[in-house]
mmCIF file of C-alpha atoms in Angstrom:
data_model
loop_
_atom_site.group_PDB
_atom_site.id
_atom_site.type_symbol
_atom_site.label_atom_id
_atom_site.label_comp_id
_atom_site.label_asym_id
_atom_site.label_seq_id
_atom_site.Cartn_x
_atom_site.Cartn_y
_atom_site.Cartn_z
ATOM 1 C CA MET A 1 98.011 85.855 124.433
ATOM 2 C CA ALA A 2 100.329 83.217 125.316
ATOM 3 C CA THR A 3 102.210 82.546 128.379
ATOM 4 C CA THR A 4 106.294 82.719 128.762
ATOM 5 C CA ASN A 5 106.343 79.229 129.117
ATOM 6 C CA ASP A 6 104.688 78.512 125.839
ATOM 7 C CA LEU A 7 107.630 80.503 123.743
ATOM 8 C CA LYS A 8 109.697 78.599 121.053
ATOM 9 C CA ASN A 9 112.151 79.193 118.621
ATOM 10 C CA GLY A 10 110.449 81.304 115.757
ATOM 11 C CA THR A 11 107.613 82.720 117.640
ATOM 12 C CA VAL A 12 106.489 86.357 117.065
ATOM 13 C CA LEU A 13 105.878 88.604 120.059
ATOM 14 C CA LYS A 14 104.545 91.830 120.002
ATOM 15 C CA ILE A 15 106.272 93.930 122.508
ATOM 16 C CA ASP A 16 105.677 97.808 122.850
ATOM 17 C CA GLY A 17 104.217 98.208 119.331
ATOM 18 C CA GLN A 18 107.029 96.336 117.588
ATOM 19 C CA LEU A 19 107.709 92.926 116.472
ATOM 20 C CA TRP A 20 110.354 90.370 117.775
ATOM 21 C CA THR A 21 111.244 86.944 116.852
ATOM 22 C CA VAL A 22 112.571 84.522 119.726
ATOM 23 C CA VAL A 23 115.754 83.407 118.458
ATOM 24 C CA GLU A 24 116.471 81.409 121.552
ATOM 25 C CA PHE A 25 114.951 80.960 124.747
ATOM 26 C CA GLN A 26 115.929 79.230 128.036
ATOM 27 C CA HIS A 27 113.510 78.847 131.175
ATOM 28 C CA VAL A 28 115.531 79.110 134.215
ATOM 29 C CA LYS A 29 114.942 77.693 137.620
ATOM 30 C CA PRO A 30 117.191 79.006 140.235
ATOM 31 C CA GLY A 31 118.012 77.571 143.692
ATOM 32 C CA LYS A 32 115.738 80.537 145.164
ATOM 33 C CA GLY A 33 113.248 82.945 143.880
ATOM 34 C CA GLY A 34 110.945 82.573 141.265
ATOM 35 C CA ALA A 35 111.669 81.213 137.847
ATOM 36 C CA PHE A 36 112.228 82.922 134.945
ATOM 37 C CA VAL A 37 112.979 82.505 131.139
ATOM 38 C CA ARG A 38 115.869 84.092 129.369
ATOM 39 C CA THR A 39 115.459 85.143 125.514
ATOM 40 C CA LYS A 40 117.252 86.524 122.572
ATOM 41 C CA LEU A 41 114.968 88.364 120.413
ATOM 42 C CA LYS A 42 115.479 89.596 117.075
ATOM 43 C CA ASN A 43 113.229 92.441 115.767
ATOM 44 C CA VAL A 44 111.237 91.278 112.583
ATOM 45 C CA LEU A 45 111.826 94.601 110.900
ATOM 46 C CA SER A 46 115.198 96.393 111.517
ATOM 47 C CA GLY A 47 116.860 92.794 112.718
ATOM 48 C CA LYS A 48 118.316 94.191 115.919
ATOM 49 C CA VAL A 49 119.152 91.458 118.283
ATOM 50 C CA VAL A 50 118.339 92.050 122.124
ATOM 51 C CA ASP A 51 118.416 89.959 125.377
ATOM 52 C CA LYS A 52 115.465 90.173 127.533
ATOM 53 C CA THR A 53 114.341 88.342 130.353
ATOM 54 C CA PHE A 54 110.495 87.219 131.378
ATOM 55 C CA ASN A 55 109.180 86.133 134.709
ATOM 56 C CA ALA A 56 107.784 82.553 134.234
ATOM 57 C CA GLY A 57 104.173 82.211 133.492
ATOM 58 C CA LEU A 58 103.906 85.930 132.275
ATOM 59 C CA LYS A 59 101.363 86.583 129.631
ATOM 60 C CA VAL A 60 102.800 87.584 126.208
ATOM 61 C CA GLU A 61 101.020 89.191 123.457
ATOM 62 C CA THR A 62 101.847 86.914 120.204
ATOM 63 C CA ALA A 63 101.514 88.255 116.710
ATOM 64 C CA ASN A 64 99.935 86.299 113.862
ATOM 65 C CA VAL A 65 102.497 86.230 111.173
ATOM 66 C CA ASP A 66 101.409 84.861 108.022
ATOM 67 C CA LYS A 67 103.912 83.167 105.835
ATOM 68 C CA ARG A 68 103.413 82.262 102.225
ATOM 69 C CA ASP A 69 105.178 81.184 99.032
ATOM 70 C CA MET A 70 104.795 83.449 96.607
ATOM 71 C CA GLN A 71 106.021 84.392 92.693
ATOM 72 C CA TYR A 72 108.002 87.429 92.309
ATOM 73 C CA LEU A 73 106.346 89.126 89.135
ATOM 74 C CA TYR A 74 107.858 92.680 88.281
ATOM 75 C CA LYS A 75 109.149 95.595 89.770
ATOM 76 C CA ASP A 76 106.937 98.819 89.816
ATOM 77 C CA GLY A 77 108.649 101.687 90.603
ATOM 78 C CA ASP A 78 110.707 101.398 94.119
ATOM 79 C CA ASP A 79 107.991 98.254 94.746
ATOM 80 C CA PHE A 80 108.214 94.819 94.008
ATOM 81 C CA VAL A 81 105.158 92.977 93.112
ATOM 82 C CA PHE A 82 104.282 89.223 94.684
ATOM 83 C CA MET A 83 101.392 87.022 93.740
ATOM 84 C CA ASP A 84 100.110 84.599 95.777
ATOM 85 C CA THR A 85 100.395 81.154 93.922
ATOM 86 C CA ASP A 86 97.282 79.849 95.611
ATOM 87 C CA THR A 87 94.631 82.708 95.667
ATOM 88 C CA TYR A 88 96.421 84.938 92.656
ATOM 89 C CA ASP A 89 96.064 88.241 95.034
ATOM 90 C CA GLN A 90 98.951 90.466 94.593
ATOM 91 C CA ILE A 91 100.859 93.068 96.877
ATOM 92 C CA ASN A 92 103.455 95.390 96.762
ATOM 93 C CA VAL A 93 106.488 95.025 98.853
ATOM 94 C CA PRO A 94 108.638 98.145 99.319
ATOM 95 C CA ALA A 95 112.172 98.030 98.207
ATOM 96 C CA ALA A 96 112.935 98.799 101.899
ATOM 97 C CA THR A 97 111.505 95.520 103.016
ATOM 98 C CA VAL A 98 112.819 93.338 100.056
ATOM 99 C CA GLY A 99 116.299 94.561 101.069
ATOM 100 C CA ASP A 100 119.378 92.433 99.865
ATOM 101 C CA ALA A 101 117.051 89.726 98.570
ATOM 102 C CA ALA A 102 116.596 92.207 94.866
ATOM 103 C CA ASN A 103 119.959 91.167 93.900
ATOM 104 C CA PHE A 104 118.902 87.902 93.537
ATOM 105 C CA MET A 105 115.556 87.825 92.499
ATOM 106 C CA LEU A 106 114.351 86.935 88.730
ATOM 107 C CA GLU A 107 110.493 87.442 87.614
ATOM 108 C CA SER A 108 108.439 84.214 88.092
ATOM 109 C CA GLN A 109 111.064 83.226 90.977
ATOM 110 C CA THR A 110 109.326 82.077 94.102
ATOM 111 C CA ALA A 111 110.164 83.497 97.435
ATOM 112 C CA LEU A 112 108.890 83.273 101.090
ATOM 113 C CA VAL A 113 106.710 86.606 101.955
ATOM 114 C CA ALA A 114 106.059 87.199 105.739
ATOM 115 C CA THR A 115 102.830 89.459 106.488
ATOM 116 C CA ASN A 116 101.440 90.577 109.671
ATOM 117 C CA GLU A 117 97.875 92.210 109.161
ATOM 118 C CA GLY A 118 98.795 92.695 105.508
ATOM 119 C CA VAL A 119 101.608 94.430 106.069
ATOM 120 C CA PRO A 120 104.921 92.743 104.490
ATOM 121 C CA LEU A 121 107.760 92.328 107.152
ATOM 122 C CA TYR A 122 110.303 90.592 105.095
ATOM 123 C CA VAL A 123 111.254 88.511 102.222
ATOM 124 C CA GLU A 124 113.094 85.483 102.138
ATOM 125 C CA LEU A 125 115.006 83.332 99.374
ATOM 126 C CA PRO A 126 115.793 79.947 99.151
ATOM 127 C CA PRO A 127 119.389 79.616 100.435
ATOM 128 C CA SER A 128 120.928 79.550 96.964
ATOM 129 C CA VAL A 129 120.015 80.584 93.548
ATOM 130 C CA VAL A 130 121.021 79.829 90.280
ATOM 131 C CA LEU A 131 122.156 82.601 88.102
ATOM 132 C CA GLU A 132 123.397 83.366 84.831
ATOM 133 C CA VAL A 133 126.930 85.468 84.627
ATOM 134 C CA THR A 134 126.635 88.161 81.493
ATOM 135 C CA TYR A 135 129.471 89.715 81.656
ATOM 136 C CA THR A 136 133.021 89.158 82.772
ATOM 137 C CA GLU A 137 136.456 89.720 81.907
ATOM 138 C CA PRO A 138 138.612 86.927 80.598
ATOM 139 C CA GLY A 139 140.632 85.293 82.909
ATOM 140 C CA LEU A 140 144.329 85.267 82.508
ATOM 141 C CA GLN A 141 146.325 81.682 82.978
ATOM 142 C CA GLY A 142 148.827 82.764 85.780
ATOM 143 C CA ASP A 143 147.103 85.670 86.904
ATOM 144 C CA ARG A 144 147.271 84.878 90.657
ATOM 145 C CA SER A 145 147.653 88.620 91.888
ATOM 146 C CA SER A 146 143.714 88.548 93.421
ATOM 147 C CA ALA A 147 143.776 85.547 94.594
ATOM 148 C CA GLY A 148 142.602 83.488 91.426
ATOM 149 C CA THR A 149 139.074 85.220 91.404
ATOM 150 C CA LYS A 150 137.214 87.987 89.318
ATOM 151 C CA PRO A 151 134.284 90.210 89.287
ATOM 152 C CA ALA A 152 131.305 88.836 87.319
ATOM 153 C CA THR A 153 127.938 90.680 86.721
ATOM 154 C CA LEU A 154 124.772 88.267 86.979
ATOM 155 C CA GLU A 155 121.612 88.724 85.433
ATOM 156 C CA THR A 156 120.384 90.691 87.772
ATOM 157 C CA GLY A 157 122.915 93.265 87.679
ATOM 158 C CA TYR A 158 124.522 92.115 91.118
ATOM 159 C CA GLU A 159 128.343 91.998 91.006
ATOM 160 C CA ILE A 160 129.957 88.822 92.737
ATOM 161 C CA GLN A 161 133.448 87.486 92.767
ATOM 162 C CA VAL A 162 134.398 84.142 90.675
ATOM 163 C CA PRO A 163 137.009 82.016 89.905
ATOM 164 C CA LEU A 164 139.086 82.889 86.610
ATOM 165 C CA PHE A 165 138.013 80.154 84.456
ATOM 166 C CA LEU A 166 134.370 81.300 84.508
ATOM 167 C CA GLU A 167 133.097 83.076 81.405
ATOM 168 C CA ALA A 168 130.108 85.076 80.634
ATOM 169 C CA ASN A 169 126.839 82.894 79.642
ATOM 170 C CA THR A 170 127.448 80.375 82.424
ATOM 171 C CA LYS A 171 125.059 79.544 84.899
ATOM 172 C CA VAL A 172 126.162 79.980 88.826
ATOM 173 C CA LYS A 173 124.919 78.692 92.131
ATOM 174 C CA VAL A 174 124.879 81.651 94.452
ATOM 175 C CA ASP A 175 124.215 81.936 98.249
ATOM 176 C CA THR A 176 121.705 84.366 98.944
ATOM 177 C CA ARG A 177 122.716 85.086 102.347
ATOM 178 C CA ASP A 178 125.972 86.781 101.617
ATOM 179 C CA GLY A 179 126.430 86.664 98.002
ATOM 180 C CA SER A 180 129.005 84.220 97.442
ATOM 181 C CA TYR A 181 129.880 81.974 94.752
ATOM 182 C CA LEU A 182 129.028 78.231 95.277
ATOM 183 C CA GLY A 183 129.673 76.639 92.164
ATOM 184 C CA ARG A 184 129.143 76.132 88.368
ATOM 185 C CA VAL A 185 125.818 74.446 87.430
ATOM 186 C CA ASN A 186 125.804 72.494 84.333
ATOM 187 C CA ASP A 187 122.371 72.561 82.405
#
């Protein structure tokens, strides 16, 4: 338990049986009346964002979220198997929890896995990853009908838009937040 005066960005609260992360908070002391804390909370599982106001000094239940760097081992049915690199413990993370991160994960890649009481909450990748283009059409010089980009399939099977000059077997840097092409990587 903590009070609303202890809130800071990133704190995870347990409200009505659900986990919420504090995205923003502001202590407000109006001219008359009691002080209060205005917060913006994000649901850890669904990603829904809500505004909530607490009276200052109110006790709130905090949740213990364990964030660890884990290595992605392999896909087992609908689950992704991760291993803690310190203890070598393995956990299965459902595909729904992994979400869009699956589009950018290769075996033996490291990712941040957050758990609460042993239940995986989310998987967070670095802001960008390097992946190889496995297939793309040859780009034709002067073909500018598509604003200078063409579809390319990455080694994970995910498709992104890349510039016309890129060829297959080229390593590219990809933004894991929105799947955009960031640049070519030279070995």
